[in-house]
Coordinates of C-alpha atoms in Angstrom, one line a residue:
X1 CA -8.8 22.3 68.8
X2 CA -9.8 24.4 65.8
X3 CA -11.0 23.4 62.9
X4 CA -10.7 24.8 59.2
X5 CA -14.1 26.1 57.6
X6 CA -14.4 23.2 55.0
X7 CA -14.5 20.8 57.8
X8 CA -17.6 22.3 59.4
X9 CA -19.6 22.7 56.2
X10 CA -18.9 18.8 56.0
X11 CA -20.0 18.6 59.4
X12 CA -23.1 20.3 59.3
X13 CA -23.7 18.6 55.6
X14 CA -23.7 15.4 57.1
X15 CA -25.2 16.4 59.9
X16 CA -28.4 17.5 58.1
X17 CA -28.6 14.1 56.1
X18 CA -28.9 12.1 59.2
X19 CA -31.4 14.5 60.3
X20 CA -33.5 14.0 57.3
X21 CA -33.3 10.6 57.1
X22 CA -34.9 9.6 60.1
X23 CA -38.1 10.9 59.5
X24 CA -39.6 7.7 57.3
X25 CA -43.0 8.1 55.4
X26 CA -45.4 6.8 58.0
X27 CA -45.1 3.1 58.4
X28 CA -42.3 2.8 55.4
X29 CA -41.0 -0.4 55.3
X30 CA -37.0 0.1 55.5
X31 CA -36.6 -2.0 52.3
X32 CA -37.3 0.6 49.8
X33 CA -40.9 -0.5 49.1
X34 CA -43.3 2.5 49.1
X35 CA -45.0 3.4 52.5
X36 CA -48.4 2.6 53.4
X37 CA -51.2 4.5 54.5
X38 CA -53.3 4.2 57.7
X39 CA -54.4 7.8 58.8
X40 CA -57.8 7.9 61.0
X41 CA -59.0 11.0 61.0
X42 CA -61.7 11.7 64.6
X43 CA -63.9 14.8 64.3
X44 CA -64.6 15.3 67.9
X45 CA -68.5 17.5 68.6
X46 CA -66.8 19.3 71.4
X47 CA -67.3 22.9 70.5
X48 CA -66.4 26.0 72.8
X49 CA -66.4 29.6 72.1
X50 CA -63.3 31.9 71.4
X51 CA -60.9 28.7 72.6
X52 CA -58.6 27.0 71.5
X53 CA -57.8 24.0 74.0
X54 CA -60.4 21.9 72.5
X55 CA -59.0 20.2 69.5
X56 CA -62.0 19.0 67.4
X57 CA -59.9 16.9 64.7
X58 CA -57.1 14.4 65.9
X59 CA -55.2 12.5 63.0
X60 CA -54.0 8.9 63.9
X61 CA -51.1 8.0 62.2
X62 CA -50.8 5.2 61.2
X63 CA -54.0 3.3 62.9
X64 CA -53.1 0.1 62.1
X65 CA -49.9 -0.8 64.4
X66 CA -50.6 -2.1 67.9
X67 CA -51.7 1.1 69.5
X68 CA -53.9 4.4 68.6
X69 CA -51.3 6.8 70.3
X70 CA -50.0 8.5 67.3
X71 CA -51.8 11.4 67.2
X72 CA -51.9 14.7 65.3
X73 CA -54.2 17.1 67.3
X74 CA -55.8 20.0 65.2
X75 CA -58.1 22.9 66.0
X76 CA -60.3 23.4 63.3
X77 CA -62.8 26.5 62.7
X78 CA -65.6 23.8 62.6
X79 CA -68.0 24.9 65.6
X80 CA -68.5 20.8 67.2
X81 CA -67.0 18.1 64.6
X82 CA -69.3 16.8 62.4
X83 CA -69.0 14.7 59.2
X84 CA -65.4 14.5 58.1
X85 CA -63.5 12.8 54.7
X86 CA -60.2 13.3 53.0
X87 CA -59.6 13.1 49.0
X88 CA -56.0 12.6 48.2
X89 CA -57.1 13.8 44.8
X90 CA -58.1 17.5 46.5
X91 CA -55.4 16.8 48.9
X92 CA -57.8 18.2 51.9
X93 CA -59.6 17.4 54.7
X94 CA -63.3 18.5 54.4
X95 CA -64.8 18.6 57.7
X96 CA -68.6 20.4 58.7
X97 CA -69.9 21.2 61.9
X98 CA -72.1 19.0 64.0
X99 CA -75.1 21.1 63.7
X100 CA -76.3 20.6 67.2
X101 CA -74.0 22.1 69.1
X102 CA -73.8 25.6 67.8
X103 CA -74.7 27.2 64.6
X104 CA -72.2 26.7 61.8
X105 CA -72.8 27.5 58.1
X106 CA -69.7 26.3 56.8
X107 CA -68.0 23.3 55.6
X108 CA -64.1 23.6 56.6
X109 CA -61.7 22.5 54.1
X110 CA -57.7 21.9 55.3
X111 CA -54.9 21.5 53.2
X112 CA -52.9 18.4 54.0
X113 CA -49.4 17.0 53.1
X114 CA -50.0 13.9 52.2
X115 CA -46.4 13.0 52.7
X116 CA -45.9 13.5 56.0
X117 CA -50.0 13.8 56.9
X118 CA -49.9 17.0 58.4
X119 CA -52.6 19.7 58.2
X120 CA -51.9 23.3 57.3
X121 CA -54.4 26.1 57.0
X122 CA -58.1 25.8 57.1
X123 CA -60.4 27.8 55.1
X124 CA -64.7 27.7 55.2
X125 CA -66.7 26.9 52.2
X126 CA -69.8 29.0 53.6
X127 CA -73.4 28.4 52.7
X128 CA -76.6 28.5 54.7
X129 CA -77.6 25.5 53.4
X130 CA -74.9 24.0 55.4
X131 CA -76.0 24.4 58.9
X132 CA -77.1 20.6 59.6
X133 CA -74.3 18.4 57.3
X134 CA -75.3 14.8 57.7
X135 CA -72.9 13.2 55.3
X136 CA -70.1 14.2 52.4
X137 CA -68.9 12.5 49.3
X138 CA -66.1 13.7 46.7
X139 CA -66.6 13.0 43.7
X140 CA -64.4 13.3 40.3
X141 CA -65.4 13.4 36.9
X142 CA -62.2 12.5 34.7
X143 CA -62.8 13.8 30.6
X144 CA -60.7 12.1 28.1
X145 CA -59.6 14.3 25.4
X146 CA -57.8 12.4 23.0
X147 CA -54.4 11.6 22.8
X148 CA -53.5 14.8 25.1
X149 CA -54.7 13.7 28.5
X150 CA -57.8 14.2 30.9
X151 CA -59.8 17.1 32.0
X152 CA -60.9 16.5 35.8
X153 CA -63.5 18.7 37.5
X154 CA -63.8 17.6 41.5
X155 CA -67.2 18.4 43.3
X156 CA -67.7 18.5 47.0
X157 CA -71.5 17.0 47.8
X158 CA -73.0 17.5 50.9
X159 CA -76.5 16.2 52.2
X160 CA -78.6 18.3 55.2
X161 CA -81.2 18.1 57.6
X162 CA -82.6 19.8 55.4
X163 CA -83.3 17.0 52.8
X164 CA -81.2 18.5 50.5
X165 CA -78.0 17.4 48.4
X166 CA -75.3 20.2 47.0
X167 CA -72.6 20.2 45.1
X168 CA -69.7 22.2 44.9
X169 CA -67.5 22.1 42.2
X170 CA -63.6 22.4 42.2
X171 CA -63.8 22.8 46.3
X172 CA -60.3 23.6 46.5
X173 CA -60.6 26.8 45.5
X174 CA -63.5 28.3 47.1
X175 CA -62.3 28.0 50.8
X176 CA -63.4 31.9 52.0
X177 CA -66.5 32.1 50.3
X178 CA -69.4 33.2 51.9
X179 CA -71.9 31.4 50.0
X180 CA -74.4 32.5 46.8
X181 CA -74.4 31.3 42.9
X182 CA -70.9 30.9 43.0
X183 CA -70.9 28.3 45.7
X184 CA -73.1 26.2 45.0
X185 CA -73.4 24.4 41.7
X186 CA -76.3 22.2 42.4
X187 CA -79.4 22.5 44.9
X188 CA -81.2 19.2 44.8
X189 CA -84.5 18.6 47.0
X190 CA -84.3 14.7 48.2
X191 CA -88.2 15.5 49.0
X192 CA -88.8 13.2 51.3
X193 CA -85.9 12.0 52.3
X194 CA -84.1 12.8 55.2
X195 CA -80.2 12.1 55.0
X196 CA -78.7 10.6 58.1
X197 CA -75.2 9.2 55.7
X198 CA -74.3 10.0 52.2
X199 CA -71.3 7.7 50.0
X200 CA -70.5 6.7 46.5
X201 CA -71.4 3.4 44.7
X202 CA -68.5 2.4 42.2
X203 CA -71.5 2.7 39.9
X204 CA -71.8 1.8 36.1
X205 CA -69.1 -1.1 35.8
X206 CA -68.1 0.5 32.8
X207 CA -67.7 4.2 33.2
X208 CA -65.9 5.0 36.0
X209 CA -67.2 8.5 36.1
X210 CA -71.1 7.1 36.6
X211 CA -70.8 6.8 40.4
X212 CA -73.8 5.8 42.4
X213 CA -74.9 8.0 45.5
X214 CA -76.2 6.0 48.3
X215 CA -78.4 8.1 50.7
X216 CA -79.1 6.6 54.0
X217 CA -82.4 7.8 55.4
X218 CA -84.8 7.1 58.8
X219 CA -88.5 7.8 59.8
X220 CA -89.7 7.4 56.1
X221 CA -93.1 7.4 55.1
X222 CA -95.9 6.8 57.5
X223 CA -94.5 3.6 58.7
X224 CA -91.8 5.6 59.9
X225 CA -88.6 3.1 58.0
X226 CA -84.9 3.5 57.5
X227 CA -82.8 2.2 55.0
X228 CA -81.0 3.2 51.9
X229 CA -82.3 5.6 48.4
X230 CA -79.8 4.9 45.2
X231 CA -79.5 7.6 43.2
X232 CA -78.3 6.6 39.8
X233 CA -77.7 9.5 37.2
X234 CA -75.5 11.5 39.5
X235 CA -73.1 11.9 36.6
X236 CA -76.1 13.4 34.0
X237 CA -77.2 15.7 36.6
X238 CA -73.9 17.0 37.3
X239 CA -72.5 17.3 34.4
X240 CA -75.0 16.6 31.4
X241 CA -77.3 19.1 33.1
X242 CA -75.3 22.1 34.2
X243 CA -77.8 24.8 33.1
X244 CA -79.9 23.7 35.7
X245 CA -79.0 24.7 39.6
X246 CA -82.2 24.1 41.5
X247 CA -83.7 20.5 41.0
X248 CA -87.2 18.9 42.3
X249 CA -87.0 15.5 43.8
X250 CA -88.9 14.8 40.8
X251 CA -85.9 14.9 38.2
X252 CA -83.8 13.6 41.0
X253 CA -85.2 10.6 42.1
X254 CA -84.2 7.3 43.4
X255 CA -83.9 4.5 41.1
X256 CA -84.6 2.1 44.1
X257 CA -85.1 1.7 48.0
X258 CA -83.6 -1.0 50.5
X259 CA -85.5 -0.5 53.9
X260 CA -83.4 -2.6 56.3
X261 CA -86.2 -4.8 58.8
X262 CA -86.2 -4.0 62.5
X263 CA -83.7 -1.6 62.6
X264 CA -83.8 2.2 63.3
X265 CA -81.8 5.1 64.0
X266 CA -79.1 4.6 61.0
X267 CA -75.9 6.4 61.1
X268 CA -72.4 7.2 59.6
X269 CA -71.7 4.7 57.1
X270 CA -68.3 3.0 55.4
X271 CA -68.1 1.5 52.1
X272 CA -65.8 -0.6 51.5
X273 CA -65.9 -2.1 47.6
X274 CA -62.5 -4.2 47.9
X275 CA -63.9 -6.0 50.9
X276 CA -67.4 -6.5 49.2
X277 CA -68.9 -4.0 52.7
X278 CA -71.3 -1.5 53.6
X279 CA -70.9 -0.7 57.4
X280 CA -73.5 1.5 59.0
X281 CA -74.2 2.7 62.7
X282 CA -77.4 2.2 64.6
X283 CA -77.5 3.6 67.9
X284 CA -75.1 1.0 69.7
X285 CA -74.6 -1.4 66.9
X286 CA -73.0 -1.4 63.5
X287 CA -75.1 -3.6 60.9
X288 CA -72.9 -5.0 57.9
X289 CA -74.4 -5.9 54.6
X290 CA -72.1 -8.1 52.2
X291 CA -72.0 -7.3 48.4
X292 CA -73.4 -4.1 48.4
X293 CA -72.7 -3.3 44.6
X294 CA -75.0 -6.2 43.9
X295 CA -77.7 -5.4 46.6
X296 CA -78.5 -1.5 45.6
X297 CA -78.0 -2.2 41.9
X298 CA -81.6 -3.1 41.2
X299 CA -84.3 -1.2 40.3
X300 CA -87.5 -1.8 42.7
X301 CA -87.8 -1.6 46.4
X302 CA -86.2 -4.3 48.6
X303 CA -86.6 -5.2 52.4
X304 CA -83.3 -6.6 53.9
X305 CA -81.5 -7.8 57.1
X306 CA -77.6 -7.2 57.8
X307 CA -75.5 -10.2 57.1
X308 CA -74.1 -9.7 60.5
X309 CA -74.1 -7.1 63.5
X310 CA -71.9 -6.0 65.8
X311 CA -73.4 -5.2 69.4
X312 CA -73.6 -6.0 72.9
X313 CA -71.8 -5.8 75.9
X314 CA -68.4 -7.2 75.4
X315 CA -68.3 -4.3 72.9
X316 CA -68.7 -1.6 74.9
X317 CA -70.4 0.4 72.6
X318 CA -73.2 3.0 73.4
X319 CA -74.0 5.4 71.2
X320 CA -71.9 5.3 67.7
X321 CA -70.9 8.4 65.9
X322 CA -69.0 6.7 63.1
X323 CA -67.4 3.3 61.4
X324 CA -64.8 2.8 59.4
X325 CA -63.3 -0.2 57.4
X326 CA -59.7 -0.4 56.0
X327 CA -60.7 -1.6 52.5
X328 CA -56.8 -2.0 51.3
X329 CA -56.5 -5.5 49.5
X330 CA -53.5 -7.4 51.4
X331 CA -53.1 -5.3 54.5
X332 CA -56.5 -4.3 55.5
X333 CA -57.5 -6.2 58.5
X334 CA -59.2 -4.1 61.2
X335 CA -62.2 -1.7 61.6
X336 CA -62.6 1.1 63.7
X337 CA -66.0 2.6 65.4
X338 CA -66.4 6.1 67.4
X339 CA -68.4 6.1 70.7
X340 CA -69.5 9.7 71.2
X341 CA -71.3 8.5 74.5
X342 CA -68.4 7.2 76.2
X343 CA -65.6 8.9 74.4
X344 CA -63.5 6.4 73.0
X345 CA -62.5 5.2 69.3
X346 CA -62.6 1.1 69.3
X347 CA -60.8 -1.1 66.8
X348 CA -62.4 -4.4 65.6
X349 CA -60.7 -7.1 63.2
X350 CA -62.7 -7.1 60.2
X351 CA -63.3 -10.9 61.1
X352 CA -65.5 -10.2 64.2
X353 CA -69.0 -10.7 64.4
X354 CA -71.6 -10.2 67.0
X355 CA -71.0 -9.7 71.2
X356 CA -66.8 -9.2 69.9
X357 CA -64.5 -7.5 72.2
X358 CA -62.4 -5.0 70.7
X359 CA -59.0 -5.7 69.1
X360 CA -57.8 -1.9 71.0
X361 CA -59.6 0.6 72.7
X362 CA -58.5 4.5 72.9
X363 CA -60.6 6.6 75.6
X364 CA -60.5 10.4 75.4
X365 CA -61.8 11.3 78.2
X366 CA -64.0 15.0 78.2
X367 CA -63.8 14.6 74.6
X368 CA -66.5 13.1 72.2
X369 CA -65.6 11.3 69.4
X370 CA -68.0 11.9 66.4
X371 CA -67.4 10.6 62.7
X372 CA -64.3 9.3 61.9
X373 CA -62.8 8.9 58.2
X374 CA -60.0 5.9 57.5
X375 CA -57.3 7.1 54.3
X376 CA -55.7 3.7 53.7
X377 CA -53.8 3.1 50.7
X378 CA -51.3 0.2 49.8
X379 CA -49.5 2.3 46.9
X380 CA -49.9 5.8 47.2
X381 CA -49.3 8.4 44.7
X382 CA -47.1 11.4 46.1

């Protein structure tokens, strides 16, 4: 049988539209509404030398269905994950090393398509500050100017071992960089603070720009305590004070301190302001507070307990790397935890409390989950 040339261009034409429109926009609904967002991104600690079967960053996609099998596996340049987050504003993952497997000086950032969720090309934001990340945070500072729109300048902060917080501004494009003046916007001495999370407050209720930066801390004073330092002129440091690149813990000081009673050993945290949470890890548990806006917007140090903790054995947690809560309005329902001891990711609904058994459990065998990061978003802006 032949057939004429105009015949097979149809072909293949139609062809390629049926190939195209399989591939739906995560979980899509197939009434035309826009697609929703789940993606849980795992940076896994696992670290070896010049090899590249170890994957240290897996992308689940979407985590919110009945399984966690979707997986994107990456290999990023980050020597043993560490602290992970991704901006859909930068439209990259920013990912540092673990610090205690091998040393690492840089923070990697990877481009993603936030379409389809798939990572392209990392490149390191390098700084020897960076060699013991124990939390990130982006944060955007949006200038009106008049009728002709906004100017927006991004900065990438990082807290350290080193009881330190930096700042990098406009990340995105200083992946390659080896480090110096033109890194680093801001050094900032916590003094004695020493970071085990960093996230931002919504802040100021009204300026948006005037986040809050919430700096978990442990082994504190003489007494040895843990809890929380707000920091509340992020915005006037950053931008209202640009001339100045090195800051004392003097000028940068925390506008109050939440010690949390009989608890130790606080970890990774998740904020989540549309559920009215703050999630944190300690050692095998994960404490939640309720209102947090309200409870770190005073101004004088406070002593608290969590509302309510998850722990025990049904849960079949040992040593947490990271939580995090799907904050979305109508369709978040579930939070997830790493276990870096036993190498598994565990899914909770956000309605359990206490000895709960999880909702799903994914193991990973040799590999050990670290922090995790949740992007979920009911209406998102491609």
């Amino acid at each position: 049988m032949k057939f004429s040339f105009q015949t097979c261009v149809i072909v293949l034409f139609a062809s390629l539209i049926g190939v195209a429109s399989c591939k739906k926009l995560d979980d899509e609904p197939d009434r035309g509404e826009a697609a929703l967002i789940s993606r849980l991104y795992i940076s896994f600690q696992n670290y070896q030398p010049n090899s590249s079967s170890i994957k240290n960053l897996f992308i689940v996609d979407p985590a919110d269905t009945n399984n966690l099998d979707n997986i994107y596996q990456y290999l990023s340049p980050a020597k043993g994950g560490g602290p992970v987050i991704f901006d859909p504003n930068a439209k990259s993952i920013f990912q540092a090393s673990e610090g205690s497997v091998a040393q690492d000086t840089f923070i990697q950032r990877i481009a993603l398509d936030d379409i389809y969720g798939i990572p392209g090309s990392a490149s390191g934001i390098g700084y020897t500050g960076f060699a013991n990340v124990r939390g990130l945070a982006y944060y955007t500072y949006a200038q009106q100017n008049g009728t002709s729109g906004s100017t927006v300048t991004n900065f990438l902060l990082a807290v350290t071992g080193r009881n330190m917080l930096y700042a990098v501004s406009r990340p995105e494009g200083k992946g390659g960089s080896t480090g110096g003046s033109k890194i680093i916007d801001k050094q900032i001495s916590l003094g004695n603070i020493n970071p085990s999370s960093l996230t931002l407050l919504q802040g100021n209720p009204d300026d948006k720009n005037d986040k809050w930066l919430l700096v978990g801390f442990n082994d504190e004073g003489t007494d040895k305590r843990s809890g929380f330092a707000v920091y509340k002129q992020l915005k006037n440091e950053l931008i209202n004070r640009v001339a100045d690149t090195i800051v004392n813990s003097n000028t940068f000081s925390p506008a109050m301190k939440v010690y949390v009673n009989g608890k130790t050993g606080l970890g990774a945290v998740s904020y989540a302001p549309n559920k009215q949470l703050l999630a944190v890890t300690a050692g095998s548990e994960v404490l939640f507070f309720k209102n947090p806006d309200a409870l770190f917007s005073g101004s004088t140090e406070q002593n608290v307990s969590p509302d309510y903790v998850i722990g025990g054995s049904n849960t079949g947690l040992k040593q947490i790397g990271g939580v995090a809560i799907d904050d979305r309005t109508k369709n978040g329902q579930f939070f997830y935890v790493s276990d870096s001891e036993n190498g598994k990711v565990v899914r909770f609904k956000l309605t359990d409390q206490g000895n709960a058994t999880p909702d799903i459990t994914k193991n990973y065998g040799n590999l050990l989950p670290n922090y995790i990061f949740l992007d979920a978003r009911e209406k998102p802006e491609f």
